[in-house]
């Protein structure tokens, strides 16, 4: 259970999402990779290690910290990093090879040698800490490079990327503000967008009631729901979100839809992107969603 908790801590550090806001698929696999910052690259083996740490069935998880460290060491070596070499300089002993730093099965943890065990666990802890800290640092450093500006009307206020365009598409049914990403190049046939929709119910409605309606609307349009409604927040209010795939005219797209209810006012944010680019623009989209404030 400690290793499971550590895996969840790593996921929250890398994605910024609390584990209770993450769903599992039909195979009970935790769906968290879609929330990884798209501006950083990740070693697939490391992501697999984390997945194994948070398996739903405890029988499939790692049985010990030692087994995690062995897989982690192989991953770090594959990434050609110097994490273990750097960690070894913190001791008074000469630098040692990665093979010696791994807790091999020949090590007797019951041996009465506190100094040796302390050094081994110190290096192990540094390795795990580095594995958590590096992706988190990449997330912070890359997302902070984007310039954001503030949009505000009588209903909402939010921050959006300075290079995205904005368009109001109000009609008699609802009010909508659509933020669209710039073209990446001349051959870019689909521009990612975040739409904020404000509508009014004829009668007061609860979040639970509207969530049922939202799911029905999503399915009636022929979409395939990847992640059924999960709790989150929007504009500092309780909210729900779902992730699904569908069509946008002649393009297959992936969407994240978040909604909340304030008496009779319904606020919905929909992030739309091509499936292969969904993660790439997720940082900007999630920042917009998280920054939204309901002012009316």
PDB file of N, CA, C and O in Angstrom, residues 112-173:
ATOM      1  N   UNK A 112      23.221  -6.850  10.173  1.00  0.00           N
ATOM      2  CA  UNK A 112      23.402  -5.815  11.186  1.00  0.00           C
ATOM      3  C   UNK A 112      24.506  -4.868  10.748  1.00  0.00           C
ATOM      4  O   UNK A 112      25.608  -4.887  11.276  1.00  0.00           O
ATOM      5  N   UNK A 113      24.204  -4.067   9.752  1.00  0.00           N
ATOM      6  CA  UNK A 113      25.180  -3.116   9.221  1.00  0.00           C
ATOM      7  C   UNK A 113      24.415  -1.846   8.900  1.00  0.00           C
ATOM      8  O   UNK A 113      24.044  -1.592   7.773  1.00  0.00           O
ATOM      9  N   UNK A 114      24.139  -1.039   9.903  1.00  0.00           N
ATOM     10  CA  UNK A 114      23.277   0.124   9.749  1.00  0.00           C
ATOM     11  C   UNK A 114      23.855   1.146   8.785  1.00  0.00           C
ATOM     12  O   UNK A 114      23.141   1.780   8.032  1.00  0.00           O
ATOM     13  N   UNK A 115      25.172   1.290   8.785  1.00  0.00           N
ATOM     14  CA  UNK A 115      25.784   2.291   7.903  1.00  0.00           C
ATOM     15  C   UNK A 115      25.580   1.917   6.452  1.00  0.00           C
ATOM     16  O   UNK A 115      25.231   2.759   5.615  1.00  0.00           O
ATOM     17  N   UNK A 116      25.777   0.633   6.126  1.00  0.00           N
ATOM     18  CA  UNK A 116      25.596   0.185   4.749  1.00  0.00           C
ATOM     19  C   UNK A 116      24.158   0.339   4.315  1.00  0.00           C
ATOM     20  O   UNK A 116      23.871   0.820   3.220  1.00  0.00           O
ATOM     21  N   UNK A 117      23.238  -0.071   5.203  1.00  0.00           N
ATOM     22  CA  UNK A 117      21.826   0.034   4.848  1.00  0.00           C
ATOM     23  C   UNK A 117      21.397   1.483   4.695  1.00  0.00           C
ATOM     24  O   UNK A 117      20.614   1.832   3.820  1.00  0.00           O
ATOM     25  N   UNK A 118      21.919   2.370   5.537  1.00  0.00           N
ATOM     26  CA  UNK A 118      21.578   3.791   5.431  1.00  0.00           C
ATOM     27  C   UNK A 118      22.026   4.349   4.080  1.00  0.00           C
ATOM     28  O   UNK A 118      21.288   5.079   3.415  1.00  0.00           O
ATOM     29  N   UNK A 119      23.243   4.002   3.664  1.00  0.00           N
ATOM     30  CA  UNK A 119      23.754   4.500   2.380  1.00  0.00           C
ATOM     31  C   UNK A 119      22.909   3.999   1.230  1.00  0.00           C
ATOM     32  O   UNK A 119      22.591   4.737   0.295  1.00  0.00           O
ATOM     33  N   UNK A 120      22.528   2.714   1.309  1.00  0.00           N
ATOM     34  CA  UNK A 120      21.726   2.139   0.222  1.00  0.00           C
ATOM     35  C   UNK A 120      20.365   2.819   0.135  1.00  0.00           C
ATOM     36  O   UNK A 120      19.898   3.174  -0.950  1.00  0.00           O
ATOM     37  N   UNK A 121      19.725   3.004   1.280  1.00  0.00           N
ATOM     38  CA  UNK A 121      18.400   3.629   1.257  1.00  0.00           C
ATOM     39  C   UNK A 121      18.469   5.109   0.935  1.00  0.00           C
ATOM     40  O   UNK A 121      17.555   5.669   0.336  1.00  0.00           O
ATOM     41  N   UNK A 122      19.576   5.755   1.298  1.00  0.00           N
ATOM     42  CA  UNK A 122      19.762   7.154   0.925  1.00  0.00           C
ATOM     43  C   UNK A 122      19.826   7.294  -0.584  1.00  0.00           C
ATOM     44  O   UNK A 122      19.151   8.125  -1.184  1.00  0.00           O
ATOM     45  N   UNK A 123      20.631   6.448  -1.215  1.00  0.00           N
ATOM     46  CA  UNK A 123      20.755   6.503  -2.671  1.00  0.00           C
ATOM     47  C   UNK A 123      19.440   6.120  -3.333  1.00  0.00           C
ATOM     48  O   UNK A 123      19.048   6.702  -4.345  1.00  0.00           O
ATOM     49  N   UNK A 124      18.759   5.141  -2.749  1.00  0.00           N
ATOM     50  CA  UNK A 124      17.476   4.741  -3.311  1.00  0.00           C
ATOM     51  C   UNK A 124      16.479   5.886  -3.246  1.00  0.00           C
ATOM     52  O   UNK A 124      15.763   6.171  -4.208  1.00  0.00           O
ATOM     53  N   UNK A 125      16.434   6.553  -2.091  1.00  0.00           N
ATOM     54  CA  UNK A 125      15.521   7.676  -1.940  1.00  0.00           C
ATOM     55  C   UNK A 125      15.840   8.802  -2.893  1.00  0.00           C
ATOM     56  O   UNK A 125      14.951   9.428  -3.464  1.00  0.00           O
ATOM     57  N   UNK A 126      17.133   9.059  -3.095  1.00  0.00           N
ATOM     58  CA  UNK A 126      17.530  10.112  -4.036  1.00  0.00           C
ATOM     59  C   UNK A 126      17.102   9.762  -5.446  1.00  0.00           C
ATOM     60  O   UNK A 126      16.666  10.615  -6.216  1.00  0.00           O
ATOM     61  N   UNK A 127      17.216   8.471  -5.784  1.00  0.00           N
ATOM     62  CA  UNK A 127      16.800   8.053  -7.123  1.00  0.00           C
ATOM     63  C   UNK A 127      15.316   8.253  -7.347  1.00  0.00           C
ATOM     64  O   UNK A 127      14.893   8.784  -8.361  1.00  0.00           O
ATOM     65  N   UNK A 128      14.503   7.839  -6.360  1.00  0.00           N
ATOM     66  CA  UNK A 128      13.053   8.010  -6.489  1.00  0.00           C
ATOM     67  C   UNK A 128      12.662   9.478  -6.473  1.00  0.00           C
ATOM     68  O   UNK A 128      11.775   9.916  -7.208  1.00  0.00           O
ATOM     69  N   UNK A 129      13.344  10.266  -5.617  1.00  0.00           N
ATOM     70  CA  UNK A 129      13.052  11.703  -5.561  1.00  0.00           C
ATOM     71  C   UNK A 129      13.353  12.371  -6.889  1.00  0.00           C
ATOM     72  O   UNK A 129      12.591  13.207  -7.379  1.00  0.00           O
ATOM     73  N   UNK A 130      14.490  11.996  -7.490  1.00  0.00           N
ATOM     74  CA  UNK A 130      14.853  12.572  -8.794  1.00  0.00           C
ATOM     75  C   UNK A 130      13.834  12.189  -9.852  1.00  0.00           C
ATOM     76  O   UNK A 130      13.473  12.987 -10.707  1.00  0.00           O
ATOM     77  N   UNK A 131      13.362  10.940  -9.784  1.00  0.00           N
ATOM     78  CA  UNK A 131      12.372  10.483 -10.765  1.00  0.00           C
ATOM     79  C   UNK A 131      11.094  11.297 -10.675  1.00  0.00           C
ATOM     80  O   UNK A 131      10.416  11.517 -11.668  1.00  0.00           O
ATOM     81  N   UNK A 132      10.744  11.734  -9.475  1.00  0.00           N
ATOM     82  CA  UNK A 132       9.547  12.554  -9.299  1.00  0.00           C
ATOM     83  C   UNK A 132       9.816  14.006  -9.658  1.00  0.00           C
ATOM     84  O   UNK A 132       9.023  14.662 -10.321  1.00  0.00           O
ATOM     85  N   UNK A 133      10.974  14.519  -9.216  1.00  0.00           N
ATOM     86  CA  UNK A 133      11.250  15.948  -9.325  1.00  0.00           C
ATOM     87  C   UNK A 133      11.510  16.396 -10.752  1.00  0.00           C
ATOM     88  O   UNK A 133      11.104  17.486 -11.150  1.00  0.00           O
ATOM     89  N   UNK A 134      12.176  15.568 -11.544  1.00  0.00           N
ATOM     90  CA  UNK A 134      12.545  15.983 -12.902  1.00  0.00           C
ATOM     91  C   UNK A 134      11.323  16.241 -13.776  1.00  0.00           C
ATOM     92  O   UNK A 134      11.201  17.293 -14.400  1.00  0.00           O
ATOM     93  N   UNK A 135      10.340  15.303 -13.860  1.00  0.00           N
ATOM     94  CA  UNK A 135       9.146  15.614 -14.661  1.00  0.00           C
ATOM     95  C   UNK A 135       8.386  16.820 -14.130  1.00  0.00           C
ATOM     96  O   UNK A 135       7.843  17.606 -14.900  1.00  0.00           O
ATOM     97  N   UNK A 136       8.326  16.969 -12.789  1.00  0.00           N
ATOM     98  CA  UNK A 136       7.626  18.108 -12.210  1.00  0.00           C
ATOM     99  C   UNK A 136       8.306  19.411 -12.593  1.00  0.00           C
ATOM    100  O   UNK A 136       7.652  20.398 -12.935  1.00  0.00           O
ATOM    101  N   UNK A 137       9.632  19.411 -12.558  1.00  0.00           N
ATOM    102  CA  UNK A 137      10.376  20.623 -12.942  1.00  0.00           C
ATOM    103  C   UNK A 137      10.143  20.946 -14.408  1.00  0.00           C
ATOM    104  O   UNK A 137       9.972  22.097 -14.790  1.00  0.00           O
ATOM    105  N   UNK A 138      10.128  19.906 -15.263  1.00  0.00           N
ATOM    106  CA  UNK A 138       9.862  20.139 -16.689  1.00  0.00           C
ATOM    107  C   UNK A 138       8.486  20.742 -16.891  1.00  0.00           C
ATOM    108  O   UNK A 138       8.302  21.626 -17.722  1.00  0.00           O
ATOM    109  N   UNK A 139       7.510  20.259 -16.114  1.00  0.00           N
ATOM    110  CA  UNK A 139       6.146  20.793 -16.234  1.00  0.00           C
ATOM    111  C   UNK A 139       6.108  22.272 -15.877  1.00  0.00           C
ATOM    112  O   UNK A 139       5.562  23.098 -16.606  1.00  0.00           O
ATOM    113  N   UNK A 140       6.729  22.615 -14.753  1.00  0.00           N
ATOM    114  CA  UNK A 140       6.691  24.001 -14.291  1.00  0.00           C
ATOM    115  C   UNK A 140       7.442  24.920 -15.243  1.00  0.00           C
ATOM    116  O   UNK A 140       6.975  25.987 -15.626  1.00  0.00           O
ATOM    117  N   UNK A 141       8.634  24.505 -15.660  1.00  0.00           N
ATOM    118  CA  UNK A 141       9.473  25.373 -16.491  1.00  0.00           C
ATOM    119  C   UNK A 141       8.882  25.587 -17.873  1.00  0.00           C
ATOM    120  O   UNK A 141       8.942  26.681 -18.423  1.00  0.00           O
ATOM    121  N   UNK A 142       8.266  24.532 -18.449  1.00  0.00           N
ATOM    122  CA  UNK A 142       7.711  24.673 -19.794  1.00  0.00           C
ATOM    123  C   UNK A 142       6.406  25.445 -19.799  1.00  0.00           C
ATOM    124  O   UNK A 142       6.176  26.275 -20.673  1.00  0.00           O
ATOM    125  N   UNK A 143       5.529  25.175 -18.822  1.00  0.00           N
ATOM    126  CA  UNK A 143       4.240  25.862 -18.810  1.00  0.00           C
ATOM    127  C   UNK A 143       4.390  27.332 -18.458  1.00  0.00           C
ATOM    128  O   UNK A 143       3.567  28.159 -18.854  1.00  0.00           O
ATOM    129  N   UNK A 144       5.461  27.671 -17.734  1.00  0.00           N
ATOM    130  CA  UNK A 144       5.628  29.062 -17.326  1.00  0.00           C
ATOM    131  C   UNK A 144       6.141  29.937 -18.466  1.00  0.00           C
ATOM    132  O   UNK A 144       6.126  31.155 -18.368  1.00  0.00           O
ATOM    133  N   UNK A 145       6.612  29.310 -19.556  1.00  0.00           N
ATOM    134  CA  UNK A 145       7.150  30.079 -20.668  1.00  0.00           C
ATOM    135  C   UNK A 145       6.048  30.691 -21.534  1.00  0.00           C
ATOM    136  O   UNK A 145       6.298  31.611 -22.295  1.00  0.00           O
ATOM    137  N   UNK A 146       4.844  30.186 -21.419  1.00  0.00           N
ATOM    138  CA  UNK A 146       3.741  30.668 -22.241  1.00  0.00           C
ATOM    139  C   UNK A 146       3.193  31.965 -21.665  1.00  0.00           C
ATOM    140  O   UNK A 146       3.019  32.104 -20.460  1.00  0.00           O
ATOM    141  N   UNK A 147       2.928  32.937 -22.537  1.00  0.00           N
ATOM    142  CA  UNK A 147       2.345  34.206 -22.092  1.00  0.00           C
ATOM    143  C   UNK A 147       0.825  34.122 -22.166  1.00  0.00           C
ATOM    144  O   UNK A 147       0.260  33.696 -23.172  1.00  0.00           O
ATOM    145  N   UNK A 148       0.167  34.529 -21.091  1.00  0.00           N
ATOM    146  CA  UNK A 148      -1.282  34.481 -21.021  1.00  0.00           C
ATOM    147  C   UNK A 148      -1.844  35.887 -20.813  1.00  0.00           C
ATOM    148  O   UNK A 148      -1.207  36.733 -20.184  1.00  0.00           O
ATOM    149  N   UNK A 149      -3.036  36.091 -21.373  1.00  0.00           N
ATOM    150  CA  UNK A 149      -3.735  37.352 -21.173  1.00  0.00           C
ATOM    151  C   UNK A 149      -5.103  37.025 -20.567  1.00  0.00           C
ATOM    152  O   UNK A 149      -5.570  35.887 -20.634  1.00  0.00           O
ATOM    153  N   UNK A 150      -5.736  38.007 -19.990  1.00  0.00           N
ATOM    154  CA  UNK A 150      -7.002  37.792 -19.302  1.00  0.00           C
ATOM    155  C   UNK A 150      -8.182  38.263 -20.145  1.00  0.00           C
ATOM    156  O   UNK A 150      -8.156  39.353 -20.706  1.00  0.00           O
ATOM    157  N   UNK A 151      -9.186  37.411 -20.220  1.00  0.00           N
ATOM    158  CA  UNK A 151     -10.454  37.778 -20.870  1.00  0.00           C
ATOM    159  C   UNK A 151     -11.520  37.850 -19.781  1.00  0.00           C
ATOM    160  O   UNK A 151     -11.551  37.028 -18.865  1.00  0.00           O
ATOM    161  N   UNK A 152     -12.400  38.838 -19.905  1.00  0.00           N
ATOM    162  CA  UNK A 152     -13.440  38.992 -18.900  1.00  0.00           C
ATOM    163  C   UNK A 152     -14.712  39.545 -19.533  1.00  0.00           C
ATOM    164  O   UNK A 152     -14.654  40.434 -20.388  1.00  0.00           O
ATOM    165  N   UNK A 153     -15.854  38.980 -19.153  1.00  0.00           N
ATOM    166  CA  UNK A 153     -17.142  39.555 -19.530  1.00  0.00           C
ATOM    167  C   UNK A 153     -18.035  39.569 -18.285  1.00  0.00           C
ATOM    168  O   UNK A 153     -17.543  39.377 -17.169  1.00  0.00           O
ATOM    169  N   UNK A 154     -19.311  39.776 -18.452  1.00  0.00           N
ATOM    170  CA  UNK A 154     -20.175  39.911 -17.276  1.00  0.00           C
ATOM    171  C   UNK A 154     -20.400  38.595 -16.545  1.00  0.00           C
ATOM    172  O   UNK A 154     -20.899  38.585 -15.412  1.00  0.00           O
ATOM    173  N   UNK A 155     -20.005  37.481 -17.172  1.00  0.00           N
ATOM    174  CA  UNK A 155     -20.243  36.169 -16.571  1.00  0.00           C
ATOM    175  C   UNK A 155     -18.974  35.490 -16.055  1.00  0.00           C
ATOM    176  O   UNK A 155     -19.004  34.839 -15.009  1.00  0.00           O
ATOM    177  N   UNK A 156     -17.891  35.611 -16.814  1.00  0.00           N
ATOM    178  CA  UNK A 156     -16.687  34.842 -16.493  1.00  0.00           C
ATOM    179  C   UNK A 156     -15.419  35.685 -16.640  1.00  0.00           C
ATOM    180  O   UNK A 156     -15.432  36.785 -17.218  1.00  0.00           O
ATOM    181  N   UNK A 157     -14.346  35.111 -16.127  1.00  0.00           N
ATOM    182  CA  UNK A 157     -13.021  35.680 -16.283  1.00  0.00           C
ATOM    183  C   UNK A 157     -12.051  34.518 -16.365  1.00  0.00           C
ATOM    184  O   UNK A 157     -12.137  33.578 -15.565  1.00  0.00           O
ATOM    185  N   UNK A 158     -11.141  34.545 -17.351  1.00  0.00           N
ATOM    186  CA  UNK A 158     -10.160  33.474 -17.446  1.00  0.00           C
ATOM    187  C   UNK A 158      -8.924  33.946 -18.193  1.00  0.00           C
ATOM    188  O   UNK A 158      -8.943  34.970 -18.897  1.00  0.00           O
ATOM    189  N   UNK A 159      -7.844  33.194 -18.059  1.00  0.00           N
ATOM    190  CA  UNK A 159      -6.598  33.485 -18.758  1.00  0.00           C
ATOM    191  C   UNK A 159      -6.482  32.559 -19.960  1.00  0.00           C
ATOM    192  O   UNK A 159      -6.821  31.365 -19.875  1.00  0.00           O
ATOM    193  N   UNK A 160      -5.981  33.092 -21.074  1.00  0.00           N
ATOM    194  CA  UNK A 160      -5.777  32.268 -22.265  1.00  0.00           C
ATOM    195  C   UNK A 160      -4.470  32.661 -22.942  1.00  0.00           C
ATOM    196  O   UNK A 160      -3.967  33.777 -22.761  1.00  0.00           O
ATOM    197  N   UNK A 161      -3.869  31.738 -23.717  1.00  0.00           N
ATOM    198  CA  UNK A 161      -2.586  32.020 -24.363  1.00  0.00           C
ATOM    199  C   UNK A 161      -2.671  33.249 -25.272  1.00  0.00           C
ATOM    200  O   UNK A 161      -3.628  33.395 -26.034  1.00  0.00           O
ATOM    201  N   UNK A 162      -1.666  34.072 -25.195  1.00  0.00           N
ATOM    202  CA  UNK A 162      -1.667  35.334 -25.941  1.00  0.00           C
ATOM    203  C   UNK A 162      -1.741  35.125 -27.447  1.00  0.00           C
ATOM    204  O   UNK A 162      -2.301  35.951 -28.173  1.00  0.00           O
ATOM    205  N   UNK A 163      -1.196  34.005 -27.935  1.00  0.00           N
ATOM    206  CA  UNK A 163      -1.181  33.773 -29.380  1.00  0.00           C
ATOM    207  C   UNK A 163      -2.441  33.057 -29.876  1.00  0.00           C
ATOM    208  O   UNK A 163      -2.549  32.750 -31.067  1.00  0.00           O
ATOM    209  N   UNK A 164      -3.399  32.785 -28.992  1.00  0.00           N
ATOM    210  CA  UNK A 164      -4.669  32.187 -29.411  1.00  0.00           C
ATOM    211  C   UNK A 164      -5.650  33.300 -29.780  1.00  0.00           C
ATOM    212  O   UNK A 164      -5.643  34.372 -29.179  1.00  0.00           O
ATOM    213  N   UNK A 165      -6.506  33.036 -30.754  1.00  0.00           N
ATOM    214  CA  UNK A 165      -7.522  34.013 -31.137  1.00  0.00           C
ATOM    215  C   UNK A 165      -8.797  33.785 -30.320  1.00  0.00           C
ATOM    216  O   UNK A 165      -8.980  32.729 -29.709  1.00  0.00           O
ATOM    217  N   UNK A 166      -9.673  34.793 -30.319  1.00  0.00           N
ATOM    218  CA  UNK A 166     -10.903  34.716 -29.537  1.00  0.00           C
ATOM    219  C   UNK A 166     -12.080  35.177 -30.387  1.00  0.00           C
ATOM    220  O   UNK A 166     -11.982  36.119 -31.158  1.00  0.00           O
ATOM    221  N   UNK A 167     -13.214  34.471 -30.227  1.00  0.00           N
ATOM    222  CA  UNK A 167     -14.396  34.815 -31.013  1.00  0.00           C
ATOM    223  C   UNK A 167     -15.646  34.581 -30.169  1.00  0.00           C
ATOM    224  O   UNK A 167     -15.772  33.551 -29.499  1.00  0.00           O
ATOM    225  N   UNK A 168     -16.567  35.527 -30.178  1.00  0.00           N
ATOM    226  CA  UNK A 168     -17.841  35.385 -29.472  1.00  0.00           C
ATOM    227  C   UNK A 168     -18.895  34.876 -30.439  1.00  0.00           C
ATOM    228  O   UNK A 168     -19.045  35.410 -31.550  1.00  0.00           O
ATOM    229  N   UNK A 169     -19.622  33.835 -30.035  1.00  0.00           N
ATOM    230  CA  UNK A 169     -20.649  33.249 -30.903  1.00  0.00           C
ATOM    231  C   UNK A 169     -21.977  33.149 -30.153  1.00  0.00           C
ATOM    232  O   UNK A 169     -22.535  32.070 -29.991  1.00  0.00           O
ATOM    233  N   UNK A 170     -22.490  34.269 -29.697  1.00  0.00           N
ATOM    234  CA  UNK A 170     -23.733  34.266 -28.934  1.00  0.00           C
ATOM    235  C   UNK A 170     -24.945  34.019 -29.830  1.00  0.00           C
ATOM    236  O   UNK A 170     -24.967  34.412 -30.999  1.00  0.00           O
ATOM    237  N   UNK A 171     -25.946  33.324 -29.273  1.00  0.00           N
ATOM    238  CA  UNK A 171     -27.218  33.147 -29.974  1.00  0.00           C
ATOM    239  C   UNK A 171     -28.337  33.137 -28.931  1.00  0.00           C
ATOM    240  O   UNK A 171     -28.095  33.379 -27.757  1.00  0.00           O
ATOM    241  N   UNK A 172     -29.557  32.860 -29.359  1.00  0.00           N
ATOM    242  CA  UNK A 172     -30.680  32.952 -28.428  1.00  0.00           C
ATOM    243  C   UNK A 172     -30.697  31.803 -27.419  1.00  0.00           C
ATOM    244  O   UNK A 172     -31.410  31.858 -26.419  1.00  0.00           O
ATOM    245  N   UNK A 173     -29.892  30.752 -27.657  1.00  0.00           N
ATOM    246  CA  UNK A 173     -29.856  29.617 -26.745  1.00  0.00           C
ATOM    247  C   UNK A 173     -28.769  29.756 -25.676  1.00  0.00           C
ATOM    248  O   UNK A 173     -28.961  29.370 -24.529  1.00  0.00           O
TER     249      UNK A 173
END
